[in-house]
Short mmCIF file of C-alpha atoms in Angstrom, two decimals:
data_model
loop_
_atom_site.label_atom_id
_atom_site.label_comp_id
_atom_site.label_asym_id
_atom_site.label_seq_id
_atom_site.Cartn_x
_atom_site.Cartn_y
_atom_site.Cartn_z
CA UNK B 1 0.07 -29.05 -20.22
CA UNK B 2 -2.95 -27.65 -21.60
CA UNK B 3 -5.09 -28.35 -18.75
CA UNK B 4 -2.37 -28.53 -16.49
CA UNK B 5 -3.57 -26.43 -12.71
CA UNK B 6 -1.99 -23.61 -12.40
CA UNK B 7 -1.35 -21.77 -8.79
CA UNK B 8 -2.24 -18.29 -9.02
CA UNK B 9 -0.27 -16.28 -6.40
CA UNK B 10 -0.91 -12.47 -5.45
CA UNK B 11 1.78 -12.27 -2.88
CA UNK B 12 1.67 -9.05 -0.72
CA UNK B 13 3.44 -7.77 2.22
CA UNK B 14 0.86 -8.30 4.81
CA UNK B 15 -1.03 -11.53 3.13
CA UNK B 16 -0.96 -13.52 -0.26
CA UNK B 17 -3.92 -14.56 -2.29
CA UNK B 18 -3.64 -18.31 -2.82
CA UNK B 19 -5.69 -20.43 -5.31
CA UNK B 20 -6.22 -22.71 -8.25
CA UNK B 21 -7.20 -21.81 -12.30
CA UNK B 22 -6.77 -23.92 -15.13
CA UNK B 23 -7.81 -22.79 -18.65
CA UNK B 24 -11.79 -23.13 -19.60
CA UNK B 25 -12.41 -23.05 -16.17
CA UNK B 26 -14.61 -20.86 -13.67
CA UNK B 27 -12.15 -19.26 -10.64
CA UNK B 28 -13.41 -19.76 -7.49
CA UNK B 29 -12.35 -17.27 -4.62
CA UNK B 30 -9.25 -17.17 -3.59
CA UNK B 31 -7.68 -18.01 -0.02
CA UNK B 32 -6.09 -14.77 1.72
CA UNK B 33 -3.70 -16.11 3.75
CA UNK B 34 -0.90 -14.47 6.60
CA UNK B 35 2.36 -13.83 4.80
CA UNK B 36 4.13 -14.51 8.20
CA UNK B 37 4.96 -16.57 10.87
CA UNK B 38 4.62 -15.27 14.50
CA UNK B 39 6.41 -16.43 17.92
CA UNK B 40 4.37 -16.21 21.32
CA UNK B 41 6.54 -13.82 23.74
CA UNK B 42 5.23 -15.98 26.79
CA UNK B 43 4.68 -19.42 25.89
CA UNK B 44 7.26 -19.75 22.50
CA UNK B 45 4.69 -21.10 20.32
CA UNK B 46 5.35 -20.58 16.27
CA UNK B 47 2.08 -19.73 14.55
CA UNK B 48 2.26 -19.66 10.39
CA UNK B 49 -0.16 -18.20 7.62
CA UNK B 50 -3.45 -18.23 8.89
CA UNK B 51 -2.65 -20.26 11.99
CA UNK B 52 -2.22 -17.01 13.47
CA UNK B 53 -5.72 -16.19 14.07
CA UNK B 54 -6.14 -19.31 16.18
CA UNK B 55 -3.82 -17.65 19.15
CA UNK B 56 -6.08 -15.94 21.71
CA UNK B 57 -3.06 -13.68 22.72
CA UNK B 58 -2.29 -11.60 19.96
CA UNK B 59 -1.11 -9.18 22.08
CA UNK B 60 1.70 -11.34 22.85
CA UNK B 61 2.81 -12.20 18.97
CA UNK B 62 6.46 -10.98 17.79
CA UNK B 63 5.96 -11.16 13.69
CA UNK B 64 8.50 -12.09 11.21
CA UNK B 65 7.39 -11.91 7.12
CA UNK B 66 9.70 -12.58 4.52
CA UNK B 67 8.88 -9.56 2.76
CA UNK B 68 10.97 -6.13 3.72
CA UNK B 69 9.37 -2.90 2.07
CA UNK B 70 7.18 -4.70 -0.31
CA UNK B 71 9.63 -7.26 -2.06
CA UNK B 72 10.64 -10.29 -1.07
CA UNK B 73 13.78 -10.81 1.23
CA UNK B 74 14.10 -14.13 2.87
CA UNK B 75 12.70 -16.69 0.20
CA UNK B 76 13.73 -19.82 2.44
CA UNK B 77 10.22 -18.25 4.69
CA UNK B 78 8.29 -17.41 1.96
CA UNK B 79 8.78 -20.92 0.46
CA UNK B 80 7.82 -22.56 3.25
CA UNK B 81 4.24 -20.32 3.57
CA UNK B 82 3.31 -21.13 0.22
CA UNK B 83 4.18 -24.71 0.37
CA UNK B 84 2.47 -25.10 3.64
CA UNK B 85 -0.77 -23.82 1.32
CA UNK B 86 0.26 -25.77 -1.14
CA UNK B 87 0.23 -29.24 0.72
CA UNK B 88 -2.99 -27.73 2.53
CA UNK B 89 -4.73 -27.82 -0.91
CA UNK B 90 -3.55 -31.11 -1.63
CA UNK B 91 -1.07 -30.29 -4.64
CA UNK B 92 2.16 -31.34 -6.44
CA UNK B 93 4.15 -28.21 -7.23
CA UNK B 94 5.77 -30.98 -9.52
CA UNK B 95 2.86 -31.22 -11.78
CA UNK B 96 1.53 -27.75 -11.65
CA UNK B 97 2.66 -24.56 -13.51
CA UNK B 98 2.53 -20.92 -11.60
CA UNK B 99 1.19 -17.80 -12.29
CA UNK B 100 2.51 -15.11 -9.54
CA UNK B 101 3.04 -11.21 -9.10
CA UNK B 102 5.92 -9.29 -7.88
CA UNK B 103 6.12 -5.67 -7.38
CA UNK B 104 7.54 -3.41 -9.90
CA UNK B 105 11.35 -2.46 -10.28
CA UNK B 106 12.85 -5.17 -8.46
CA UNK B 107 15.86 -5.82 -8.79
CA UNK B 108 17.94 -8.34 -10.83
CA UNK B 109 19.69 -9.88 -8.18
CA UNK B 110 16.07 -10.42 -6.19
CA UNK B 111 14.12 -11.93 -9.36
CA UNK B 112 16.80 -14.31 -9.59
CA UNK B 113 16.41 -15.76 -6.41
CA UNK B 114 12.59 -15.53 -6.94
CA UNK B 115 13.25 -17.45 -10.49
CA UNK B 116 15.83 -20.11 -8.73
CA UNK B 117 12.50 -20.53 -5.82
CA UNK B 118 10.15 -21.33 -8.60
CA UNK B 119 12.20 -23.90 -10.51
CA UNK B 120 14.63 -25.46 -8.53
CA UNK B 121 13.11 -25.27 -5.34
CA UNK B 122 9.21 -25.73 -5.99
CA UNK B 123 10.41 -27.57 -9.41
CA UNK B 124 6.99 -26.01 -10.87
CA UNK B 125 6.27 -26.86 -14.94
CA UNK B 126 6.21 -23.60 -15.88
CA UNK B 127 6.32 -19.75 -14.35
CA UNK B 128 4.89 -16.16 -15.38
CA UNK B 129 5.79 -13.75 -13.38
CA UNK B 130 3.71 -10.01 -13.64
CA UNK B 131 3.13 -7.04 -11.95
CA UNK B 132 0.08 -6.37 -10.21
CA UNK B 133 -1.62 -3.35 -11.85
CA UNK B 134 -1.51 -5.00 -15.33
CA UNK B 135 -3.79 -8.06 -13.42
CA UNK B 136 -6.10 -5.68 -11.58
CA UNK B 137 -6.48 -3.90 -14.59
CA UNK B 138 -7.19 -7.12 -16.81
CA UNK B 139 -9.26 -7.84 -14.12
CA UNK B 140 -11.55 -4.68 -14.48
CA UNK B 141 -11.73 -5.12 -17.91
CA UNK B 142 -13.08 -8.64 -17.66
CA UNK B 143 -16.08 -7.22 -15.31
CA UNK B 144 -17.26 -4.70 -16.90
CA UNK B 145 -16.87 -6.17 -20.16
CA UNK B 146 -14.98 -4.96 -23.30
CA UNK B 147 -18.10 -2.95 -24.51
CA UNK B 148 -17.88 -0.37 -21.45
CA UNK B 149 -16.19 2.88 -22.17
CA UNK B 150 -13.37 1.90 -19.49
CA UNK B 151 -12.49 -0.99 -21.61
CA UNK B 152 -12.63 0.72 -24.17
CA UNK B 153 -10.34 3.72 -23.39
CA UNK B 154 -6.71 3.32 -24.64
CA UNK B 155 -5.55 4.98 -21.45
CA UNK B 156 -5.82 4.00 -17.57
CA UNK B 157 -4.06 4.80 -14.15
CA UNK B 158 -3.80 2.03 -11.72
CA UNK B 159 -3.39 3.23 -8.07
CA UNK B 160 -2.60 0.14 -5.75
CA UNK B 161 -2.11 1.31 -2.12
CA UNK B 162 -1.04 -1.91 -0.09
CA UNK B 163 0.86 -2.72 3.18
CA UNK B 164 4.28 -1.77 1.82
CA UNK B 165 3.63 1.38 -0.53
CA UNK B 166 1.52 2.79 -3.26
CA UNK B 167 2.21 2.07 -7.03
CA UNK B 168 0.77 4.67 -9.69
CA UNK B 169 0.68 3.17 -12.76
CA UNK B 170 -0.24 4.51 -16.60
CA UNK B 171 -1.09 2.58 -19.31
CA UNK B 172 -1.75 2.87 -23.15
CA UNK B 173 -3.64 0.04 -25.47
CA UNK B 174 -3.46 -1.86 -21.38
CA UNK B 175 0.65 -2.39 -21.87
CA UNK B 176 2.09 0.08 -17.98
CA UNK B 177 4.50 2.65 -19.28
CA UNK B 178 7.42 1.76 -16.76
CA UNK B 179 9.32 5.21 -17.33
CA UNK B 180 5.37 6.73 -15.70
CA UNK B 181 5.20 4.56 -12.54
CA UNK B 182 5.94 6.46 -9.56
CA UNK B 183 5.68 5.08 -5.77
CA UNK B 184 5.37 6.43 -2.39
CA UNK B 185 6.63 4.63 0.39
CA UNK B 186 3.32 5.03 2.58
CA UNK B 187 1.28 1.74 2.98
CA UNK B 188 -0.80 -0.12 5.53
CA UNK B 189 1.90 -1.11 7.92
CA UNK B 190 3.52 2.73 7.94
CA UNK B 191 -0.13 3.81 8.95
CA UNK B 192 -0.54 0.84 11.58
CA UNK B 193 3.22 1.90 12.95
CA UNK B 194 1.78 5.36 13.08
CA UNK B 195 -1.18 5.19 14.66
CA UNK B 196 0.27 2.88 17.45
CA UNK B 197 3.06 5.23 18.11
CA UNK B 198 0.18 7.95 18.38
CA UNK B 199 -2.17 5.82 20.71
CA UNK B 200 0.95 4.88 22.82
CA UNK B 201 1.93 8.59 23.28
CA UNK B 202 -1.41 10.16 24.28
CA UNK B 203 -3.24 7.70 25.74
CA UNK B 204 -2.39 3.72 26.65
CA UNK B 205 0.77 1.55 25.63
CA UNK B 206 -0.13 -0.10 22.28
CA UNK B 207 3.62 -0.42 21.21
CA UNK B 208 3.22 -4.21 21.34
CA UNK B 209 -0.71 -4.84 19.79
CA UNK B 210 0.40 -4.48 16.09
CA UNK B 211 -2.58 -6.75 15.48
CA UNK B 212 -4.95 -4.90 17.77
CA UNK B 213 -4.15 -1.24 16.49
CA UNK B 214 -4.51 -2.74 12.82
CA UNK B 215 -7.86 -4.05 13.42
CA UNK B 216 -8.82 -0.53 15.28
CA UNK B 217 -7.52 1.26 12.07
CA UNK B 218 -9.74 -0.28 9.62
CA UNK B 219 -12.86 -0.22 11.49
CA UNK B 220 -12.35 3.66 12.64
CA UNK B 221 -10.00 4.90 10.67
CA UNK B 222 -11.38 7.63 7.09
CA UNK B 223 -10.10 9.57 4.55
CA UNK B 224 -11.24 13.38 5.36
CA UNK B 225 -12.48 15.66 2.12
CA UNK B 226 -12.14 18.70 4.61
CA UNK B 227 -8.50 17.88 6.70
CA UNK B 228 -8.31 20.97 7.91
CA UNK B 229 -11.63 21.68 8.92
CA UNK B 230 -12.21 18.41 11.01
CA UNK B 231 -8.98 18.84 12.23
CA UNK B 232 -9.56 21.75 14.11
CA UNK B 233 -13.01 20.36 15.13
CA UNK B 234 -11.64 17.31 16.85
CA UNK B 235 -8.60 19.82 18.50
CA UNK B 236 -11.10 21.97 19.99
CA UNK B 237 -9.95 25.31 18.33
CA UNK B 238 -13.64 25.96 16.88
CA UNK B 239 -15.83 27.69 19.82
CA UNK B 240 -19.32 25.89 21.03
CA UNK B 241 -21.28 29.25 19.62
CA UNK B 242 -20.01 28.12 16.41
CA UNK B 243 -20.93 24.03 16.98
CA UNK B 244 -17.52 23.08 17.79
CA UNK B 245 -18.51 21.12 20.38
CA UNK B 246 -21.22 19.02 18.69
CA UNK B 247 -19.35 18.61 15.51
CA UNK B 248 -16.24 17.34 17.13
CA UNK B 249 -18.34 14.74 18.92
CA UNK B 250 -20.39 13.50 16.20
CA UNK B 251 -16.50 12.95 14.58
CA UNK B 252 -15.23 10.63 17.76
CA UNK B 253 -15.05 7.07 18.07
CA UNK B 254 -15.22 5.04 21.23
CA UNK B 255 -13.27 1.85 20.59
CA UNK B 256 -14.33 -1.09 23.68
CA UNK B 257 -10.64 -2.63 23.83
CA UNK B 258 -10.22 -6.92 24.27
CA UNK B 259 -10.06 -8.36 27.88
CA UNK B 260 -8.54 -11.48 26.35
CA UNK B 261 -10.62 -13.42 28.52
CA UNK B 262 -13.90 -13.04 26.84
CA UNK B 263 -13.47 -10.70 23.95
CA UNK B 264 -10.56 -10.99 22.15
CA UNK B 265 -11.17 -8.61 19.65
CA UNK B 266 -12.66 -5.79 20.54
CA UNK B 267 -15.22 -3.77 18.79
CA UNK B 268 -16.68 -0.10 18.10
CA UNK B 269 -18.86 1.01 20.77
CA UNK B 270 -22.41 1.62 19.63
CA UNK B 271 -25.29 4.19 19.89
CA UNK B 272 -26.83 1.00 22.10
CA UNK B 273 -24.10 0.63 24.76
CA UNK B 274 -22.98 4.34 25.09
CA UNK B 275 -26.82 4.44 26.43
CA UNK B 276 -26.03 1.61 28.92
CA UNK B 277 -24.00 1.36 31.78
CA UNK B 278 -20.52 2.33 31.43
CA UNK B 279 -17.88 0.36 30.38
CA UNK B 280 -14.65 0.76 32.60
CA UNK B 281 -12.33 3.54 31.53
CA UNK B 282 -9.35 0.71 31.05
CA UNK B 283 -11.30 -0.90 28.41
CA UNK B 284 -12.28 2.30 26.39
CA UNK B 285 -10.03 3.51 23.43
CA UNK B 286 -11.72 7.19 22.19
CA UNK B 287 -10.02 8.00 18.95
CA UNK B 288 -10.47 11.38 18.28
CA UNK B 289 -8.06 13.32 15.41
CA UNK B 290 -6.40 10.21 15.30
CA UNK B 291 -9.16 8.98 13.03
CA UNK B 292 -8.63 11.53 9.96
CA UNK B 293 -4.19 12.13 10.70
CA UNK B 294 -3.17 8.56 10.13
CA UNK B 295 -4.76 7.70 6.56
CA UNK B 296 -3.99 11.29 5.50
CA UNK B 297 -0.37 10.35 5.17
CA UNK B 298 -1.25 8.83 2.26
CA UNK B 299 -1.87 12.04 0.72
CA UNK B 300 0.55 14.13 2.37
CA UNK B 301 3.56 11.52 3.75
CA UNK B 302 5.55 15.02 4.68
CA UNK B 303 3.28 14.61 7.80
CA UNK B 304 5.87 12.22 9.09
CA UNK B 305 9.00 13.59 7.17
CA UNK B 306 8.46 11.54 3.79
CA UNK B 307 10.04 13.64 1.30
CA UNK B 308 7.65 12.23 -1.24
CA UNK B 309 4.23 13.17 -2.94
CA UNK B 310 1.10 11.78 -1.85
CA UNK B 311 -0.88 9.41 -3.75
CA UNK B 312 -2.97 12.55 -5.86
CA UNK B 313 0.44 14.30 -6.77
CA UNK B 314 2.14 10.87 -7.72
CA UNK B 315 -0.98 10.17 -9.67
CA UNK B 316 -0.35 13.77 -11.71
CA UNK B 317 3.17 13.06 -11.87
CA UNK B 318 2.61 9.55 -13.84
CA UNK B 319 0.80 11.56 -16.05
CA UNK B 320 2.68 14.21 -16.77
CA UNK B 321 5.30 11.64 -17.83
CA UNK B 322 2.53 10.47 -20.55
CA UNK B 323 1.90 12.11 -23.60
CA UNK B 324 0.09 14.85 -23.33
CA UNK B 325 -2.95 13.52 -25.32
CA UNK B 326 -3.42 11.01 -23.14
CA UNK B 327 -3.67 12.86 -20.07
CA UNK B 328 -7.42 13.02 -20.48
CA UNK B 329 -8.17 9.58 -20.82
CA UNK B 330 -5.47 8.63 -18.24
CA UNK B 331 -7.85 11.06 -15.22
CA UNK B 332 -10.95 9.58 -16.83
CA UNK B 333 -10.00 5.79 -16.22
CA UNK B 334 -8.35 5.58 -12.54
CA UNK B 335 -8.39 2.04 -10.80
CA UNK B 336 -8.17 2.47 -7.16
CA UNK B 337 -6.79 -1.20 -5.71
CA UNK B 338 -5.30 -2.66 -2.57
CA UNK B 339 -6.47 -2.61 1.42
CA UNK B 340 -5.48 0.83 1.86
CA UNK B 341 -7.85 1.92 -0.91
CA UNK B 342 -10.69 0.95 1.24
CA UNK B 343 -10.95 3.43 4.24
CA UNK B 344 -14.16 5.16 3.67
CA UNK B 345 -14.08 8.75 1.37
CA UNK B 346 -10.72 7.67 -0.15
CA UNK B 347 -11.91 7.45 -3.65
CA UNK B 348 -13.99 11.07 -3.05
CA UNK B 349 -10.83 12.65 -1.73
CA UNK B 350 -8.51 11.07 -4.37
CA UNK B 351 -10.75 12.35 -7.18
CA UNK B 352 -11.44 15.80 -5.71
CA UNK B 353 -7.57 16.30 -5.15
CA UNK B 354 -6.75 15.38 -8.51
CA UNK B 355 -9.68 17.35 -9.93
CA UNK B 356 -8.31 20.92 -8.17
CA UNK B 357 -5.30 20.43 -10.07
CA UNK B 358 -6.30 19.57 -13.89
CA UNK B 359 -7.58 21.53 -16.71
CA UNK B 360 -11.20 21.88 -16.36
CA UNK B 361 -12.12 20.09 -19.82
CA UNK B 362 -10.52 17.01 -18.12
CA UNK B 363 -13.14 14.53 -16.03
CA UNK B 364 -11.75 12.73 -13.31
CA UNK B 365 -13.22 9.04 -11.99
CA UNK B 366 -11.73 7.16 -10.10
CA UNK B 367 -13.28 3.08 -10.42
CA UNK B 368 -13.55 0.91 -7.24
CA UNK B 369 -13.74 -3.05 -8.13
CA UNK B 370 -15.54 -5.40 -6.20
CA UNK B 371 -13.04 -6.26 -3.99
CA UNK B 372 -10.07 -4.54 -4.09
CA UNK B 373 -8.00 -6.77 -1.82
CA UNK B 374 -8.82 -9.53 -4.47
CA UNK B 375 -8.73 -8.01 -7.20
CA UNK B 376 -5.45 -8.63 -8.42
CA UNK B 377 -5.73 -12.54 -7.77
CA UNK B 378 -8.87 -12.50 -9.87
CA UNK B 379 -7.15 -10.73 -12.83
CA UNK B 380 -4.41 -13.78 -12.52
CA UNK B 381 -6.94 -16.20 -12.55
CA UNK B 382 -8.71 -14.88 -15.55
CA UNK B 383 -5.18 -14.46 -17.37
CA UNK B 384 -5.04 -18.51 -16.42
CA UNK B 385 -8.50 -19.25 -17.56
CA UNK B 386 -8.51 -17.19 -20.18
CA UNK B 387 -5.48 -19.28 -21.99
CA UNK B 388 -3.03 -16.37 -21.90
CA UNK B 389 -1.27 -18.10 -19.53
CA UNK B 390 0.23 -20.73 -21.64
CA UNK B 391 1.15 -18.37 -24.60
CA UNK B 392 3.52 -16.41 -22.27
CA UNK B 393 4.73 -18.77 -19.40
CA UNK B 394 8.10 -20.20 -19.15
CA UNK B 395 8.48 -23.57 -19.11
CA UNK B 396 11.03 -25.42 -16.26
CA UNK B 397 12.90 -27.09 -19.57
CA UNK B 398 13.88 -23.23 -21.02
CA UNK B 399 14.82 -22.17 -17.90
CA UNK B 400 17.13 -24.83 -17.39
CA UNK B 401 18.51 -24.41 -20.77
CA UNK B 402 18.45 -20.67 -21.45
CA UNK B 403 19.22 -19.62 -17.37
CA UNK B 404 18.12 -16.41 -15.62
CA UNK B 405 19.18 -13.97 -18.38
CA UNK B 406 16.42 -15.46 -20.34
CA UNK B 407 14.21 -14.59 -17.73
CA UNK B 408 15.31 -11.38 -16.92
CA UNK B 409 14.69 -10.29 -20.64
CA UNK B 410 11.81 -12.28 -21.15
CA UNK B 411 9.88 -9.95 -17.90
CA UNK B 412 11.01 -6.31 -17.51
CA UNK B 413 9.51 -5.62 -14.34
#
């Protein structure tokens, strides 16, 4: 069982980070794989996982995912995803243990159905089941090694901003403080939804190219450190004789949209081609305030009528639920994780927000891994690799003698 391959499993809303570790072993990188299967509106065909970025019309694609709000809903598709991976790879769930996240606070009746998945339906050896801050965090630790004064601290935040929502999580001596976590329902897909509803209403109908308007949010798309400011730049209420003009074009973005006959893509227009001859005015997307408004509902979801705090206020919230000697080291040690981490000046803006609103003997930095899509998988994989993974898994022979209760005590998630 020892050296038994484990599947390491960082399942997500929007994807899932599939791949092999076995104890003593180097990871390799994982595979980031569609969690969803898509229908063709015209021609009916059913694309799964990654098979999706073989159809030419993804304007076309309806989507289905099994997961609803960040947890897992409709197991019956999300089994069938990771097994087609699984028989990809050439595996025998059979013979193979698993090492997989879910999201915090789900609920009993949904880990028992993930628990029932695992071991009656995959039949895997054994199971551990975590969340993924503690793994990104591990993760962090394991790069920077344990002389570095993060890995040293007794205190760190974990902010993971994904497709589904944002998870702020504290720690002490690396162990998440459950009663500190706070979330806020803003994510990826709320910002995709967003910005197509936005693009729709001012300019072309994009109600339909959910894959399109994703793509043209993470290439154009930043976090602001002046909102207000650039706001009013790009909405013309600053006068030329102040540089209105020239600022608010230096802050717009000329997107060339897909024909679908030669580019089916699309890309950001450069300095080269806005000197060349012009491209047709039905091929041209110009993103203007829409640039800075949709990723600043992460720090102000009220924008949209989320009654919640942004990512910076849940962040002082978690810690104000922490002792207050630990407040220091909790600002000090920030992890900033997930896909919606990466639009460009979100770690500046999440640090100077946070800074504005703490004593001024506390030092905020905020840490950016390598890659923070991955970064959770990695922290699996060294949990695996590290041989961690076989003091706390759960074999398929307690399960079937103990039941879901043991489970349920065992992993308070």
């Amino acid at each position: 069982c020892k050296q038994m391959s484990v599947i390491v499993i960082d399942n997500g809303g929007s994807t899932f980070k599939f791949g092999v570790a076995s104890r003593g072993k180097p990871i390799a990188e994982p595979k980031v794989v569609h969690n969803a299967v898509a229908k063709g509106k015209k021609d009916g065909i059913i694309y799964s996982g990654n098979a999706i970025n073989d159809c030419k019309n993804a304007y076309s694609l309806v989507f289905r995912r099994p997961c609803e709000k960040g947890y897992v809903v409709d197991w019956d598709l999300q089994k069938q995803l990771w097994n087609a991976e699984i028989q990809r790879e050439h595996l025998n769930s059979k013979e193979c243990g698993l090492m997989v996240t879910l999201p915090p606070f789900c609920t009993d009746a949904m880990r028992k159905s993930a628990y029932q998945t695992f071991f009656e339906g995959f039949l895997f050896q054994s199971v551990y089941c975590a969340s993924p801050a503690p793994m990104a965090l591990f993760n962090q630790i394991c790069t920077n090694g344990p002389g570095s004064g993060f890995a040293q601290s007794p205190c760190h935040m974990v902010v993971d901003c994904g497709f589904s929502f944002s998870h702020i999580t504290p720690f002490f001596d690396r162990t998440p403080l459950n009663y500190g976590i706070r979330r806020v329902d803003i994510g990826g897909h709320v910002l995709t939804n967003f910005l197509k509803e936005t693009i729709s209403f001012r300019q072309w109908d994009m109600m339909e190219e959910t894959q399109l308007i994703n793509r043209v949010k993470e290439q154009t798309c930043f976090v602001s450190r002046d909102f207000r400011r650039e706001l009013e730049l790009l909405s013309g209420r600053v006068s030329k004789a102040n540089g209105g003009a020239a600022a608010a074009k230096k802050l717009e973005c000329t997107y060339i949209l897909p024909d679908y006959n030669t580019d089916f893509t699309g890309h950001v227009m450069g300095n080269d081609e806005e000197r060349a001859k012009p491209t047709p005015s039905e091929h041209i997307l110009v993103m203007k305030n829409e640039r800075i408004v949709v990723p600043e509902l992460l720090f102000n979801p009220s924008d949209i009528g989320v009654d919640q705090a942004g990512v910076a206020e849940a962040c002082l919230q978690a810690a104000k639920r922490c002792a207050r000697d630990a407040h220091r080291h909790l600002y000090a040690n920030i992890l900033a994780v997930g896909g919606s981490t990466l639009f460009p000046g979100f770690v500046e803006r999440l640090q100077s927000d946070i800074q504005k609103s703490v004593p001024d003997e506390c030092t905020v930095q905020v840490h950016v891994p390598k890659n923070a899509t991955t970064c959770t998988w990695e922290g699996a994989a060294l949990f695996v690799a590290n041989g961690l993974y076989d003091k706390h898994a759960v074999t398929r022979a307690q399960y079937q003698e103990c039941g879901d209760s043991y489970l349920l005590d065992r992993w308070f998630m």
